[in-house]
PDB file of C-alpha atoms in Angstrom:
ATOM      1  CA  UNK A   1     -14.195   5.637 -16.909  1.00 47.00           C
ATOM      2  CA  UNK A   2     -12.593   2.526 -18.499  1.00 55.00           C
ATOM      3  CA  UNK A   3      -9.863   1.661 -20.411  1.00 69.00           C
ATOM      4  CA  UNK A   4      -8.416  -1.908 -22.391  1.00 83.00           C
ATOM      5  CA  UNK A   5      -5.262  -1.270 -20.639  1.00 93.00           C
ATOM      6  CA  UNK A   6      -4.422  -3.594 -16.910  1.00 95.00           C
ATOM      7  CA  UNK A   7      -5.813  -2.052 -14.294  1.00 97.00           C
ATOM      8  CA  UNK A   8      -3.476  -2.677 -10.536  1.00 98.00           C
ATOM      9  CA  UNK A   9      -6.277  -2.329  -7.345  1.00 98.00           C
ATOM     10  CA  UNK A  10      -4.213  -1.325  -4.236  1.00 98.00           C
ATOM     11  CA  UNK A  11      -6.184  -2.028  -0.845  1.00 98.00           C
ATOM     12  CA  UNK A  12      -4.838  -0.704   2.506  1.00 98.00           C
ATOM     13  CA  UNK A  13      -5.573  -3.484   5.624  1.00 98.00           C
ATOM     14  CA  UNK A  14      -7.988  -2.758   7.651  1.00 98.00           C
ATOM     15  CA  UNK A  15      -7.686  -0.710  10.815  1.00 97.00           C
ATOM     16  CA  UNK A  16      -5.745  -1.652  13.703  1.00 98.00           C
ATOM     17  CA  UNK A  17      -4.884  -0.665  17.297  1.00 97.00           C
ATOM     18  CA  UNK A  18      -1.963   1.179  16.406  1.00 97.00           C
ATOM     19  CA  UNK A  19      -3.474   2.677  13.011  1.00 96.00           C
ATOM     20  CA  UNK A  20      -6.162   3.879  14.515  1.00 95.00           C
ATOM     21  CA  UNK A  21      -3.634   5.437  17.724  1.00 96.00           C
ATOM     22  CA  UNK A  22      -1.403   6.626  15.034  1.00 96.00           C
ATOM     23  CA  UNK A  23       1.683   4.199  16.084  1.00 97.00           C
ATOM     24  CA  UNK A  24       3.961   3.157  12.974  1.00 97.00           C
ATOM     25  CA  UNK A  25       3.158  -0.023  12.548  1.00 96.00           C
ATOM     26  CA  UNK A  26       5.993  -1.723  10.186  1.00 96.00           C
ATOM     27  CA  UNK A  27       7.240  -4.710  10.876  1.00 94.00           C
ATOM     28  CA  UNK A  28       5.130  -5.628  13.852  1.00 96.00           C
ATOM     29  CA  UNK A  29       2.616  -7.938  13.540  1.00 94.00           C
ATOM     30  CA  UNK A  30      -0.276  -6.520  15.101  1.00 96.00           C
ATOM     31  CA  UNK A  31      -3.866  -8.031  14.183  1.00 98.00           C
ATOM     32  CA  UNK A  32      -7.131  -6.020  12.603  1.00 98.00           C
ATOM     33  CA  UNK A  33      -9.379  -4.926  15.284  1.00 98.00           C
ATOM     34  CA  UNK A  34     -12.957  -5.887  14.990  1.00 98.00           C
ATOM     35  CA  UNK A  35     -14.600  -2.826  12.870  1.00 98.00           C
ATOM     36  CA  UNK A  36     -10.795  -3.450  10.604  1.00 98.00           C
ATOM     37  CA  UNK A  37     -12.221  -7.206  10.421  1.00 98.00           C
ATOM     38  CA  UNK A  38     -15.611  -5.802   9.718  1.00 98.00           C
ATOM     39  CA  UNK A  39     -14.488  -3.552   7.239  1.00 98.00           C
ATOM     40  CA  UNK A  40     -12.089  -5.957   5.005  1.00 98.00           C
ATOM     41  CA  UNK A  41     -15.610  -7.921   4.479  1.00 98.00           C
ATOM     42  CA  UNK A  42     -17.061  -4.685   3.534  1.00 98.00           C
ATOM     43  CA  UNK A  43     -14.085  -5.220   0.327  1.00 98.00           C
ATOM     44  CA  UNK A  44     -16.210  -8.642  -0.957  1.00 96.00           C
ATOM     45  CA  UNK A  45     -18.956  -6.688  -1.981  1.00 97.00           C
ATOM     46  CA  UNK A  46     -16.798  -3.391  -3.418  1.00 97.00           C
ATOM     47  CA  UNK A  47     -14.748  -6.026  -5.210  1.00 97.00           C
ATOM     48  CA  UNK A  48     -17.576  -7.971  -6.259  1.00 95.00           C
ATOM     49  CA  UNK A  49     -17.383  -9.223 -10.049  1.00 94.00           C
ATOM     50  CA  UNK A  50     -13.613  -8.167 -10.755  1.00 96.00           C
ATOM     51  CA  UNK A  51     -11.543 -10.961 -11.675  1.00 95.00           C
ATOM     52  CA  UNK A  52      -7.667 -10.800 -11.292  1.00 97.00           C
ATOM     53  CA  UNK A  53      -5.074 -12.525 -12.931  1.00 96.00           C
ATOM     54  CA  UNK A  54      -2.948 -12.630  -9.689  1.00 97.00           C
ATOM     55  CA  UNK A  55      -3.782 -11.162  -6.187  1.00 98.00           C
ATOM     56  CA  UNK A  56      -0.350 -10.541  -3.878  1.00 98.00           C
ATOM     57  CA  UNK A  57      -0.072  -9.393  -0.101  1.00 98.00           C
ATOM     58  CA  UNK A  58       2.099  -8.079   2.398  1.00 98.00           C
ATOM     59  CA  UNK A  59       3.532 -10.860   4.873  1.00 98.00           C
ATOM     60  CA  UNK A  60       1.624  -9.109   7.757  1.00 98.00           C
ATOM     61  CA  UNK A  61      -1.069 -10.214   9.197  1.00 97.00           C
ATOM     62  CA  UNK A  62      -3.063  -7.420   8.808  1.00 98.00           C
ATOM     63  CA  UNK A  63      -3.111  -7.257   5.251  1.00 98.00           C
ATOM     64  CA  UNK A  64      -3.124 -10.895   4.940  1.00 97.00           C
ATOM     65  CA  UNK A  65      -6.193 -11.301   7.118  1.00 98.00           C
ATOM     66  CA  UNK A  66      -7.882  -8.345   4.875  1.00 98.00           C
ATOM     67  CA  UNK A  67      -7.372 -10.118   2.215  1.00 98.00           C
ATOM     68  CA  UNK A  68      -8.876 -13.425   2.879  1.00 98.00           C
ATOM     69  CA  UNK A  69     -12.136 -11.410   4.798  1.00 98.00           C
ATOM     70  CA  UNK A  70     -12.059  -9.794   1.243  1.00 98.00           C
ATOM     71  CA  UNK A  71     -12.412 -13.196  -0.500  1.00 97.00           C
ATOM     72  CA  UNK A  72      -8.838 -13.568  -2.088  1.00 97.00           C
ATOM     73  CA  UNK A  73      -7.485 -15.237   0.717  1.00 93.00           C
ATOM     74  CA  UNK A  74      -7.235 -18.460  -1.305  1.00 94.00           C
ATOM     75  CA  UNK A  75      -5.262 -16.991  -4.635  1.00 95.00           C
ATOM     76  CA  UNK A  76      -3.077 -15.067  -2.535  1.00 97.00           C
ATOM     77  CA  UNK A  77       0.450 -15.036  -2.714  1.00 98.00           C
ATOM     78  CA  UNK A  78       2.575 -13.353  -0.289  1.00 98.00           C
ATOM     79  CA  UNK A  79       5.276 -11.058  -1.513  1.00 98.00           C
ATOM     80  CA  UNK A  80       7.894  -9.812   1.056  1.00 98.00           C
ATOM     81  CA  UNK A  81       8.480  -6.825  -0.889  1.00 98.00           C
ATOM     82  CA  UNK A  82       5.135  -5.405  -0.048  1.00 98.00           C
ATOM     83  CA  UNK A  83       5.864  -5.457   3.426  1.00 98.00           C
ATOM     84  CA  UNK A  84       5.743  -1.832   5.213  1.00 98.00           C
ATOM     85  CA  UNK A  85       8.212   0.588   5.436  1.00 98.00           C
ATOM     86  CA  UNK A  86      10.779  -0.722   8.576  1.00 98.00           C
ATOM     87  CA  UNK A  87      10.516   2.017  11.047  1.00 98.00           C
ATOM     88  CA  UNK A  88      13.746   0.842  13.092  1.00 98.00           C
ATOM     89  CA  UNK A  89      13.884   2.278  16.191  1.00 98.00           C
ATOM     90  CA  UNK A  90      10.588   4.454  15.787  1.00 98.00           C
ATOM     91  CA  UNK A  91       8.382   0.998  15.479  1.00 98.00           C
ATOM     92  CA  UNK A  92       5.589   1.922  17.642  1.00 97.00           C
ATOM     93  CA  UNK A  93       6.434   5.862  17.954  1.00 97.00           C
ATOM     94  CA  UNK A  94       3.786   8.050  16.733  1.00 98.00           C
ATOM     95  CA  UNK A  95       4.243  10.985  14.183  1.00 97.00           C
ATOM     96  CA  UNK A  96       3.733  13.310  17.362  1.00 97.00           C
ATOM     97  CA  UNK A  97       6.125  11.507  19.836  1.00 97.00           C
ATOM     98  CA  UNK A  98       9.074  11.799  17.095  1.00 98.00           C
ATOM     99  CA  UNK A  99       8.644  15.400  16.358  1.00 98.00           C
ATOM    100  CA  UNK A 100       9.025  16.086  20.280  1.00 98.00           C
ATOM    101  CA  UNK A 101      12.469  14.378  20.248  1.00 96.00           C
ATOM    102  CA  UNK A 102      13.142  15.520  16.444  1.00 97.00           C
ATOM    103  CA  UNK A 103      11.933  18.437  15.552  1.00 98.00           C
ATOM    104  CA  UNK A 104      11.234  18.930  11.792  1.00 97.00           C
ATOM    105  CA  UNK A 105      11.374  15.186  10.633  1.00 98.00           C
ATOM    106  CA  UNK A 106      10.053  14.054   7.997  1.00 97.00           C
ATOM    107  CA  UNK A 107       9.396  10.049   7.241  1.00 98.00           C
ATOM    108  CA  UNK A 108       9.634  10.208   3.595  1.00 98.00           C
ATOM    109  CA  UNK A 109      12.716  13.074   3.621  1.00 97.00           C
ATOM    110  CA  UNK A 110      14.350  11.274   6.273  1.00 97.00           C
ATOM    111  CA  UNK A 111      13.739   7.612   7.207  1.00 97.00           C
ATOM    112  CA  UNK A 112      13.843   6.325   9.954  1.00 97.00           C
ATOM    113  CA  UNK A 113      16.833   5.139  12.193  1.00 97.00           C
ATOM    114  CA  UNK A 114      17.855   1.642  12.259  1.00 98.00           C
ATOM    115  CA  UNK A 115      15.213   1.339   9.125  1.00 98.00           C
ATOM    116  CA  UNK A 116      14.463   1.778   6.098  1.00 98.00           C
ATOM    117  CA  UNK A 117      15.257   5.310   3.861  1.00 98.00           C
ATOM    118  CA  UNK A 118      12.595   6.334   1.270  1.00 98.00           C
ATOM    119  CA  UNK A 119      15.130   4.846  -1.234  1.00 98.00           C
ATOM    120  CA  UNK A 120      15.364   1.461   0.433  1.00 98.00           C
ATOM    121  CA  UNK A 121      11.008   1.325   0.092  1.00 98.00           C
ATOM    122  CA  UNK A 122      11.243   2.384  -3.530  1.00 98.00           C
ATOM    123  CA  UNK A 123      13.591  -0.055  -4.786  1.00 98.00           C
ATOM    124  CA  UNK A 124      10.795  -2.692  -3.432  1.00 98.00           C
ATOM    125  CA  UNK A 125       8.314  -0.989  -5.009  1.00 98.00           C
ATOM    126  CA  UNK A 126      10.300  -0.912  -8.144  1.00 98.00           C
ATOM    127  CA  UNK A 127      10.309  -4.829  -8.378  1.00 98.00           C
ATOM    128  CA  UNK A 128       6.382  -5.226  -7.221  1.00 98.00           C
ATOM    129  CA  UNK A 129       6.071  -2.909 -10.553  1.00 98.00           C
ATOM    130  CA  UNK A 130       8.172  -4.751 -12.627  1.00 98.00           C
ATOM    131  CA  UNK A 131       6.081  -7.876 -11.611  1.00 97.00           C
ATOM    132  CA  UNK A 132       2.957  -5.767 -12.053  1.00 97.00           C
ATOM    133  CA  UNK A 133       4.311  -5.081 -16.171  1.00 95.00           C
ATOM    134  CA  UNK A 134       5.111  -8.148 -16.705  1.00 95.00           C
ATOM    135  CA  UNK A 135       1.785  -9.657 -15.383  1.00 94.00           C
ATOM    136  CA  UNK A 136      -0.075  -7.009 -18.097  1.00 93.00           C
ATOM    137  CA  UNK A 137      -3.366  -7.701 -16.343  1.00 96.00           C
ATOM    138  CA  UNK A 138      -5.635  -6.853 -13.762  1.00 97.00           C
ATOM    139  CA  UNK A 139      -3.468  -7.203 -10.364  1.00 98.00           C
ATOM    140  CA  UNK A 140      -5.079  -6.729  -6.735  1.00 98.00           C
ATOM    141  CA  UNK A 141      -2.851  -6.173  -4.135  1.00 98.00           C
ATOM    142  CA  UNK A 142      -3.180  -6.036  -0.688  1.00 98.00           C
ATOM    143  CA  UNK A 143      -0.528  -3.842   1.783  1.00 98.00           C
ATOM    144  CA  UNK A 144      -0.012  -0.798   4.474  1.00 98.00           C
ATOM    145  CA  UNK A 145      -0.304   3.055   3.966  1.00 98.00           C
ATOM    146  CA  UNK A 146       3.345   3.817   3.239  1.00 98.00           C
ATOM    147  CA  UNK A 147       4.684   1.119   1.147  1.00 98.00           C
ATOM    148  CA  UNK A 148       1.272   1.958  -1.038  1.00 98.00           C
ATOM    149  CA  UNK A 149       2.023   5.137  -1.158  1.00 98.00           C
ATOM    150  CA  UNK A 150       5.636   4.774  -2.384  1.00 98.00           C
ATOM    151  CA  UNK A 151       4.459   2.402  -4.809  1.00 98.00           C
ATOM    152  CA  UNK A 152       1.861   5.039  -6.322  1.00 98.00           C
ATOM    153  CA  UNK A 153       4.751   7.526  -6.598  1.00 98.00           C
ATOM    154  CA  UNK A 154       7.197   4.871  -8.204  1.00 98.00           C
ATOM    155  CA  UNK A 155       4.272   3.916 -10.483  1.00 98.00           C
ATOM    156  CA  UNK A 156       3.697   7.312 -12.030  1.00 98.00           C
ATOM    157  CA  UNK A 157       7.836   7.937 -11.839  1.00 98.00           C
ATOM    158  CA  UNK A 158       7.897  10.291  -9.279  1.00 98.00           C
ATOM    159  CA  UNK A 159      10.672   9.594  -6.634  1.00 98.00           C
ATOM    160  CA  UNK A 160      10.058   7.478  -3.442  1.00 98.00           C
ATOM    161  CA  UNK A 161       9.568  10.878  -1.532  1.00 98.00           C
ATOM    162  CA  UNK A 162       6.502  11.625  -3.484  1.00 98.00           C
ATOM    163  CA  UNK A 163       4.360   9.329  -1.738  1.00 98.00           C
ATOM    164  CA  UNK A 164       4.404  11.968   1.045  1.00 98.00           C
ATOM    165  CA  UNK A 165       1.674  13.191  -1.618  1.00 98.00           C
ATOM    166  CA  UNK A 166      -0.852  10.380  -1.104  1.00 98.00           C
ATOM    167  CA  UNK A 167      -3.214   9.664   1.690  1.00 97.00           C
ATOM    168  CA  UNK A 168      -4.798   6.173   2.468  1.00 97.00           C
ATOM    169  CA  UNK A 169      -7.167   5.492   4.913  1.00 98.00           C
ATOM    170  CA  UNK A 170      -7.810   1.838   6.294  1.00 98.00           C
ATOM    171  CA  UNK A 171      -9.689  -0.168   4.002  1.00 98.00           C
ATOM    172  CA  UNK A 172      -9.252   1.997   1.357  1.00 98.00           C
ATOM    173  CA  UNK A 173      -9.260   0.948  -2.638  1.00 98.00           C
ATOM    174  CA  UNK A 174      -7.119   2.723  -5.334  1.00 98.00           C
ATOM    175  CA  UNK A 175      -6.556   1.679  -8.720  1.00 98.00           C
ATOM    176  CA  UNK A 176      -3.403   2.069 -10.765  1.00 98.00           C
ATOM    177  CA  UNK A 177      -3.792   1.906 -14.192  1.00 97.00           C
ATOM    178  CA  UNK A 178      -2.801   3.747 -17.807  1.00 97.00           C
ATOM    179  CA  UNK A 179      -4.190   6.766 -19.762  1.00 95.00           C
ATOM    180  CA  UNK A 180      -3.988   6.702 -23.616  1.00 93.00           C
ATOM    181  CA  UNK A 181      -1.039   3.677 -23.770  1.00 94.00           C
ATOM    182  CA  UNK A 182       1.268   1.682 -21.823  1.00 93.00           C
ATOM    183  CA  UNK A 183       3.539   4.511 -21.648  1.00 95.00           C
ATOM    184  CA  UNK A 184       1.318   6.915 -19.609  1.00 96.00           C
ATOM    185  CA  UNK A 185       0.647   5.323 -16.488  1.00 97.00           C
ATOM    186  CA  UNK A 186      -1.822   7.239 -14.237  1.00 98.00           C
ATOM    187  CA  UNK A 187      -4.004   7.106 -10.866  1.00 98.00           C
ATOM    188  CA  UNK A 188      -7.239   5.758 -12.194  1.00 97.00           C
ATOM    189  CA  UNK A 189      -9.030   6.303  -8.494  1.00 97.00           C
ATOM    190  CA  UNK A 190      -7.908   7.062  -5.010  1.00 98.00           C
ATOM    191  CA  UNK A 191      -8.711   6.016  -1.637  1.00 98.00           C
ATOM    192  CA  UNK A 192     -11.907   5.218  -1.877  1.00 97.00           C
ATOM    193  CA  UNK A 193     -13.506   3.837   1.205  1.00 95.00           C
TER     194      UNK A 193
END
């Protein structure tokens, strides 16, 4: 199903040691492993014929690196607000470990300590969409689970706590996009791997 309205292509990095352990992985600069290398060039192929008026990544590594395995690498630009979500003090904690020492919490309800709230992601993903608007055109862009996820909540005006809705697997595409007009924005496809 297609529409004449922009379409925005979200792709999670590929995997990496502490994505595939679980580990949030935020602000550390960890690199793909070598089935997340060999997966981002899977992307060339799935992306094969689209043609975007800009293509934007996350500082890290990992997405950066996707990215250019992907093909993009040289119409890139890096955008600091789609960096992932600053886990503070639980950087390298797993979902599992946390719960053990906090029983009940919740990333997207409660943040994380010496990070970032679900508020403090959302008002980056607010200006990444009001860059994507004012592009009105096919956008790819290439980031982590969380911040995408945000984003995709932002994008169809749900609060930053929705994207506790979304799933995204490494190397996964999604596409943003519009229903009937500019005023009824939508998720066109989701985590397709």
């Amino acid at each position: 199903m297609s529409n004449a309205y922009p379409e925005i292509y979200l792709v999670r990095h590929g995997q990496t040691e502490w994505s595939l352990s679980g580990q949030h992985t935020g602000r550390t600069d960890i690199p793909l492993t070598a089935a997340g290398e060999a997966a981002a060039r899977t992307l060339a192929g799935r992306l094969h014929g689209l043609v975007f008026s800009a293509v934007w990544s996350s500082p890290s590594q990992r997405a950066s690196k996707t990215c250019a395995l992907a093909g993009f690498g040289d119409t890139r630009v890096i955008k600091d607000d789609l960096a992932e979500w600053d886990y503070g003090t639980y950087e390298g904690i797993t979902t599992k470990a946390i719960l053990a020492e906090r029983p009940g919490w919740q990333l997207f309800r409660d943040g994380c300590p010496g990070g970032e709230s679900a508020g403090d992601v959302g008002a980056r993903a607010d200006r990444i969409i009001h860059a994507i608007r004012d592009a009105n055109d096919r956008v790819l862009i290439f980031s982590s689970s969380h911040f995408l996820r945000v984003l995709t909540a932002r994008w169809l005006g749900l609060p930053p706590e929705g994207g506790a809705l979304f799933v995204l697997d490494t190397a996964s595409i999604s596409v943003l996009g519009y229903e009937h007009d500019l005023t009824e924005p939508v998720v066109r496809r989701w985590n397709q791997t």
